[in-house]
Short mmCIF file of C-alpha atoms in Angstrom, two decimals:
data_model
loop_
_atom_site.label_atom_id
_atom_site.label_comp_id
_atom_site.label_asym_id
_atom_site.label_seq_id
_atom_site.Cartn_x
_atom_site.Cartn_y
_atom_site.Cartn_z
CA MET A 26 -5.64 32.73 -24.32
CA ALA A 27 -8.87 34.41 -25.44
CA THR A 28 -11.89 32.22 -24.72
CA SER A 29 -15.21 32.81 -26.40
CA VAL A 30 -17.81 31.39 -23.98
CA SER A 31 -21.22 30.21 -25.32
CA LEU A 32 -24.41 29.94 -23.15
CA LEU A 33 -27.10 27.29 -23.35
CA THR A 34 -30.42 27.57 -21.49
CA LEU A 35 -31.21 24.11 -20.09
CA PRO A 36 -34.73 22.65 -19.77
CA SER A 37 -34.54 23.62 -16.11
CA SER A 38 -34.04 27.27 -17.19
CA ARG A 39 -30.59 27.29 -15.72
CA ILE A 40 -27.72 28.38 -18.01
CA ILE A 41 -24.62 26.27 -18.69
CA SER A 42 -21.60 28.09 -20.05
CA HIS A 43 -19.34 26.15 -22.39
CA VAL A 44 -16.53 26.52 -25.00
CA LEU A 45 -15.93 24.18 -27.98
CA THR A 46 -12.43 24.69 -29.42
CA PRO A 47 -12.02 23.14 -32.87
CA VAL A 48 -8.99 21.98 -34.74
CA PRO A 49 -9.18 24.34 -37.77
CA SER A 50 -7.50 21.91 -40.15
CA LYS A 51 -9.58 18.99 -39.02
CA PRO A 52 -13.37 19.75 -39.07
CA LYS A 53 -14.29 16.25 -37.79
CA ALA A 54 -11.64 15.99 -35.15
CA PRO A 55 -12.35 13.70 -32.23
CA ILE A 56 -13.70 15.54 -29.28
CA VAL A 57 -12.24 15.54 -25.81
CA LEU A 58 -14.48 16.80 -23.02
CA LEU A 59 -12.80 18.43 -19.95
CA SER A 60 -14.84 18.40 -16.72
CA ASN A 61 -13.79 20.60 -13.88
CA SER A 62 -13.11 20.41 -10.15
CA LEU A 63 -15.09 22.34 -7.61
CA CYS A 64 -14.10 26.04 -7.69
CA ALA A 65 -12.29 25.52 -10.99
CA PRO A 66 -14.15 27.26 -13.84
CA LEU A 67 -13.30 26.14 -17.39
CA ALA A 68 -10.54 28.74 -17.90
CA THR A 69 -8.29 26.75 -15.55
CA TRP A 70 -7.77 24.45 -18.54
CA ASP A 71 -6.47 27.22 -20.84
CA HIS A 72 -2.93 25.86 -20.90
CA VAL A 73 -4.08 22.31 -21.69
CA VAL A 74 -6.36 23.13 -24.58
CA PRO A 75 -3.76 24.17 -27.11
CA LYS A 76 -1.73 21.03 -26.33
CA LEU A 77 -4.79 18.87 -27.16
CA THR A 78 -5.77 20.74 -30.29
CA SER A 79 -2.10 20.49 -31.53
CA GLU A 80 -2.45 16.73 -31.21
CA GLY A 81 -5.63 16.78 -33.39
CA PHE A 82 -8.31 16.77 -30.70
CA ALA A 83 -11.19 19.29 -30.54
CA VAL A 84 -11.95 20.25 -26.92
CA LEU A 85 -15.28 20.89 -25.14
CA ARG A 86 -15.32 22.56 -21.76
CA TYR A 87 -18.23 23.50 -19.56
CA ASP A 88 -18.76 25.23 -16.22
CA GLN A 89 -20.33 23.61 -13.20
CA PRO A 90 -23.38 25.33 -11.72
CA GLY A 91 -22.55 28.77 -10.35
CA HIS A 92 -19.05 28.64 -11.93
CA GLY A 93 -17.99 31.02 -14.61
CA ALA A 94 -21.19 32.07 -16.46
CA SER A 95 -23.25 28.99 -15.46
CA SER A 96 -26.22 29.74 -13.20
CA VAL A 97 -27.52 27.98 -10.12
CA PRO A 98 -30.89 26.36 -9.21
CA ALA A 99 -33.30 28.20 -6.95
CA ASP A 100 -32.78 25.42 -4.35
CA LEU A 101 -29.06 25.28 -3.70
CA SER A 102 -29.40 22.04 -1.89
CA SER A 103 -30.93 20.25 -4.97
CA THR A 104 -27.84 19.70 -7.10
CA THR A 105 -26.73 16.09 -7.53
CA PHE A 106 -24.28 14.41 -9.85
CA ASP A 107 -27.19 12.83 -11.75
CA ILE A 108 -28.48 16.37 -12.48
CA ILE A 109 -25.02 17.59 -13.58
CA ALA A 110 -24.69 14.51 -15.84
CA ASP A 111 -28.08 15.32 -17.37
CA ASP A 112 -26.91 18.91 -17.99
CA VAL A 113 -23.92 17.62 -19.98
CA ARG A 114 -26.22 15.34 -21.97
CA GLU A 115 -28.36 18.31 -22.89
CA LEU A 116 -25.20 20.14 -23.90
CA LEU A 117 -24.01 17.36 -26.16
CA ASN A 118 -27.42 17.07 -27.75
CA HIS A 119 -27.46 20.84 -28.37
CA LEU A 120 -24.02 20.63 -30.05
CA SER A 121 -25.08 17.61 -32.03
CA ILE A 122 -22.31 15.49 -30.50
CA SER A 123 -23.22 11.83 -30.42
CA ARG A 124 -19.96 10.57 -28.97
CA VAL A 125 -16.84 12.04 -27.31
CA HIS A 126 -13.43 10.46 -27.88
CA ALA A 127 -12.72 11.05 -24.22
CA TRP A 128 -14.01 12.53 -20.96
CA ILE A 129 -11.20 13.96 -18.76
CA GLY A 130 -12.61 14.80 -15.34
CA VAL A 131 -10.90 16.12 -12.25
CA SER A 132 -12.43 15.73 -8.79
CA MET A 133 -16.18 16.43 -9.10
CA GLY A 134 -15.59 16.41 -12.90
CA ALA A 135 -14.29 12.88 -12.61
CA ALA A 136 -17.24 11.88 -10.44
CA THR A 137 -19.65 13.23 -13.03
CA GLY A 138 -17.82 11.24 -15.69
CA ILE A 139 -18.40 7.99 -13.89
CA VAL A 140 -22.10 8.87 -13.25
CA PHE A 141 -22.47 9.95 -16.92
CA ALA A 142 -20.89 6.72 -18.30
CA ALA A 143 -23.09 4.61 -16.13
CA LYS A 144 -26.22 6.51 -17.01
CA TYR A 145 -25.47 7.19 -20.73
CA PRO A 146 -23.41 4.17 -22.01
CA ASN A 147 -21.52 4.26 -25.27
CA ILE A 148 -21.20 8.05 -25.52
CA ILE A 149 -17.83 8.28 -23.84
CA GLY A 150 -14.98 6.42 -25.59
CA LYS A 151 -12.24 6.74 -23.08
CA LEU A 152 -12.74 7.90 -19.48
CA VAL A 153 -9.95 9.68 -17.57
CA VAL A 154 -10.67 9.86 -13.86
CA CYS A 155 -8.45 12.25 -11.90
CA ASN A 156 -8.28 12.80 -8.17
CA THR A 157 -11.77 12.07 -7.02
CA ILE A 158 -13.27 10.77 -3.87
CA SER A 159 -15.50 7.73 -4.29
CA CYS A 160 -18.42 8.95 -2.16
CA SER A 161 -19.65 11.78 0.06
CA PRO A 162 -18.00 12.31 3.43
CA LEU A 163 -21.25 11.17 5.06
CA LYS A 164 -21.04 7.84 3.18
CA ALA A 165 -17.35 7.45 3.99
CA GLY A 166 -17.87 8.17 7.66
CA GLY A 167 -15.48 11.07 7.69
CA PRO A 168 -15.70 14.74 8.55
CA ASP A 169 -17.57 17.18 6.34
CA ILE A 170 -14.77 19.32 4.83
CA PHE A 171 -17.19 21.36 2.78
CA GLU A 172 -19.40 22.86 5.45
CA PRO A 173 -16.61 25.04 7.02
CA MET A 174 -15.70 26.45 3.65
CA ILE A 175 -19.30 27.27 2.85
CA GLU A 176 -19.66 28.98 6.30
CA ALA A 177 -16.50 31.02 5.68
CA ALA A 178 -17.73 32.25 2.35
CA ARG A 179 -21.18 33.17 3.81
CA ARG A 180 -19.62 34.83 6.86
CA THR A 181 -17.29 37.02 4.78
CA GLY A 182 -19.59 37.52 1.86
CA SER A 183 -16.73 36.64 -0.48
CA MET A 184 -14.98 33.62 -1.98
CA GLU A 185 -11.59 35.11 -1.18
CA GLU A 186 -10.94 33.14 2.04
CA THR A 187 -12.46 29.91 0.73
CA ALA A 188 -10.46 30.18 -2.56
CA GLN A 189 -7.24 30.58 -0.55
CA THR A 190 -8.12 27.51 1.54
CA ILE A 191 -8.71 25.46 -1.59
CA LEU A 192 -5.53 26.75 -3.23
CA GLU A 193 -3.58 25.47 -0.26
CA ARG A 194 -5.31 22.08 -0.52
CA TRP A 195 -4.54 21.92 -4.24
CA PHE A 196 -0.91 23.07 -4.21
CA SER A 197 2.06 23.03 -1.89
CA LEU A 198 3.25 26.33 -0.48
CA ASP A 199 6.62 25.71 -2.15
CA TRP A 200 4.99 25.34 -5.52
CA MET A 201 2.93 28.50 -5.10
CA SER A 202 6.01 30.42 -3.99
CA ALA A 203 7.94 29.14 -7.07
CA ASN A 204 5.03 29.86 -9.44
CA PRO A 205 3.48 33.14 -8.34
CA ASP A 206 2.08 34.18 -11.71
CA GLU A 207 0.30 30.81 -12.29
CA THR A 208 -0.97 30.86 -8.75
CA ARG A 209 -2.36 34.31 -9.26
CA ARG A 210 -3.96 33.38 -12.62
CA VAL A 211 -5.66 30.33 -11.04
CA ARG A 212 -6.85 32.28 -8.04
CA GLN A 213 -8.45 34.99 -10.22
CA ILE A 214 -10.32 32.23 -12.22
CA MET A 215 -11.48 30.53 -8.96
CA LEU A 216 -12.93 33.84 -7.80
CA THR A 217 -15.47 33.72 -10.76
CA THR A 218 -17.17 30.98 -8.73
CA SER A 219 -20.15 32.53 -6.88
CA ILE A 220 -20.84 31.68 -3.23
CA ASP A 221 -24.16 30.17 -4.37
CA GLY A 222 -22.32 28.16 -7.05
CA PHE A 223 -19.87 26.87 -4.52
CA GLU A 224 -22.67 25.86 -2.09
CA THR A 225 -24.78 24.18 -4.75
CA CYS A 226 -21.82 22.06 -6.00
CA CYS A 227 -20.88 21.20 -2.52
CA ALA A 228 -24.44 19.91 -2.13
CA ALA A 229 -23.67 17.36 -4.84
CA LEU A 230 -20.43 16.33 -3.05
CA ARG A 231 -22.14 16.13 0.34
CA SER A 232 -25.27 14.35 -0.89
CA GLU A 233 -26.24 11.07 0.63
CA SER A 234 -26.82 9.92 -3.01
CA PHE A 235 -23.22 10.54 -4.01
CA ASP A 236 -21.57 7.12 -4.07
CA LEU A 237 -19.58 6.08 -7.15
CA ARG A 238 -18.67 2.59 -5.84
CA PRO A 239 -21.86 0.81 -7.08
CA LEU A 240 -21.69 2.74 -10.39
CA ALA A 241 -18.07 2.03 -11.37
CA GLU A 242 -18.71 -1.42 -12.89
CA LYS A 243 -21.65 -0.20 -14.91
CA ALA A 244 -19.60 2.75 -16.07
CA GLY A 245 -16.90 0.36 -17.29
CA GLU A 246 -19.48 -1.51 -19.40
CA GLY A 247 -20.37 1.72 -21.32
CA ILE A 248 -16.84 2.86 -22.27
CA ASP A 249 -13.81 1.48 -24.29
CA GLY A 250 -11.07 2.13 -21.71
CA ALA A 251 -10.11 4.16 -18.72
CA LEU A 252 -7.18 5.84 -17.13
CA PHE A 253 -7.00 6.76 -13.44
CA ILE A 254 -4.68 9.60 -12.48
CA VAL A 255 -3.85 10.75 -9.00
CA GLY A 256 -1.47 13.42 -7.74
CA GLU A 257 1.23 12.00 -5.50
CA ASN A 258 0.55 14.63 -2.81
CA ASP A 259 -3.23 14.43 -2.81
CA MET A 260 -3.91 13.05 0.66
CA ASP A 261 -5.58 9.61 0.77
CA LEU A 262 -7.14 9.62 -2.74
CA PRO A 263 -5.15 6.65 -4.12
CA GLU A 264 -7.20 4.35 -1.95
CA HIS A 265 -10.47 5.81 -3.38
CA MET A 266 -9.16 5.71 -6.88
CA LEU A 267 -7.98 2.11 -6.73
CA GLN A 268 -11.36 1.03 -5.53
CA LEU A 269 -13.01 2.81 -8.47
CA ARG A 270 -10.45 1.50 -10.96
CA ASP A 271 -11.20 -2.09 -9.89
CA GLY A 272 -14.96 -1.54 -10.42
CA VAL A 273 -14.44 -0.03 -13.89
CA LYS A 274 -12.05 -2.89 -14.72
CA ARG A 275 -14.74 -5.39 -13.90
CA GLY A 276 -17.16 -3.69 -16.19
CA LEU A 277 -14.66 -3.48 -19.08
CA SER A 278 -13.85 -7.16 -18.68
CA LYS A 279 -17.38 -7.94 -19.72
CA LYS A 280 -16.85 -6.50 -23.16
CA ASP A 281 -14.27 -6.79 -25.94
CA SER A 282 -12.44 -3.60 -25.02
CA MET A 283 -9.46 -2.56 -27.11
CA VAL A 284 -8.12 -0.31 -24.33
CA SER A 285 -7.24 -1.45 -20.84
CA VAL A 286 -7.52 0.36 -17.50
CA GLY A 287 -4.44 2.32 -16.50
CA PHE A 288 -3.40 3.85 -13.22
CA GLU A 289 -0.83 6.73 -13.13
CA VAL A 290 0.55 8.61 -10.18
CA ILE A 291 1.72 12.10 -11.12
CA LYS A 292 4.90 12.83 -9.15
CA ASN A 293 5.05 15.95 -6.95
CA ALA A 294 1.44 16.87 -7.92
CA GLY A 295 -1.65 17.74 -5.90
CA HIS A 296 -5.32 17.79 -6.59
CA VAL A 297 -5.30 19.56 -9.99
CA SER A 298 -2.24 18.08 -11.60
CA TYR A 299 -3.00 19.59 -15.00
CA ILE A 300 -1.82 22.82 -13.36
CA ASP A 301 1.08 22.06 -11.00
CA ALA A 302 2.40 19.15 -13.07
CA HIS A 303 1.25 20.35 -16.45
CA ASP A 304 3.84 18.79 -18.74
CA GLN A 305 3.72 15.40 -17.04
CA PHE A 306 -0.10 15.44 -17.02
CA VAL A 307 -0.30 16.36 -20.75
CA THR A 308 2.25 13.62 -21.65
CA VAL A 309 0.29 10.96 -19.81
CA ILE A 310 -3.14 11.87 -21.20
CA THR A 311 -1.91 12.41 -24.77
CA LYS A 312 -0.42 8.90 -24.84
CA PHE A 313 -3.70 7.50 -23.60
CA LEU A 314 -5.93 9.52 -25.91
CA GLN A 315 -3.91 8.43 -28.94
CA GLN A 316 -4.57 4.77 -28.38
CA TRP A 317 -6.79 3.58 -31.27
CA ASP A 318 -10.54 3.50 -30.96
CA SER A 319 -12.43 2.47 -34.17
CA ARG A 320 -15.71 4.15 -33.17
CA THR A 321 -14.24 7.52 -32.27
CA SER A 322 -11.99 7.57 -35.33
CA MET A 323 -15.26 8.17 -37.30
CA SER A 324 -17.24 11.33 -37.37
CA GLN A 325 -18.72 12.27 -34.02
CA ARG A 326 -21.41 14.60 -35.29
CA HIS A 327 -24.95 13.58 -36.26
#
């Protein structure tokens, strides 16, 4: 699918690349924002976008720093989820979007969604949180999985080895063997991530400030409903996700929400289930997105 990418220069002088795909027959279609995983530029969503537009949703995608055509800060260690959330706020302002029907985030895109909802309440209608950790490895007391991958990329001067390592974390070898064309497509998109981009986004994930647990309840207060999705094969993430779900649920309980908090396990899926369990993922999110929301049924443009 041909993708026409637009570029916005942010107040920090960095560039954020983005694509807004409209519904031609529906100029004021509700907008769904897709927020990406580490090393997953926006083109990884190419198969999902036409499914959403066929259901009447316009789709906004953006690239993380150093992914696709987005640029990186001078200080690669400076990126935090607060900064990325601010970038998205600038993007929405630039596009005159006052509210999105839903934010669908995967991994670091899901983490950004929770930070954004807590920091900028009542802009996101429904929040879909897919396959994210709840805090940095430092906060969790576990090993730093990101440092070895950064070192490998720096050592070889290429993202090839690191991309392969991530692919094998995302998908099973059986799935990759059975789907060589899709594996190849995703790998080529991943390689549009620069080494600097990978390192600066890892900085956000490794940061001592990265902890969603105290933000989840506040995020829940600023949205109308949430859905948590985890791939069945994605290591120990269900524990992280359930903890975040409970926090968001507490926040939602403080308001008259028309949509509850759901939790779905995508069978036989890994970290990016919109790829290796595409049909099941689309079915689950479409059902959730179609639940009525009076505020997002109205025009979302200023």
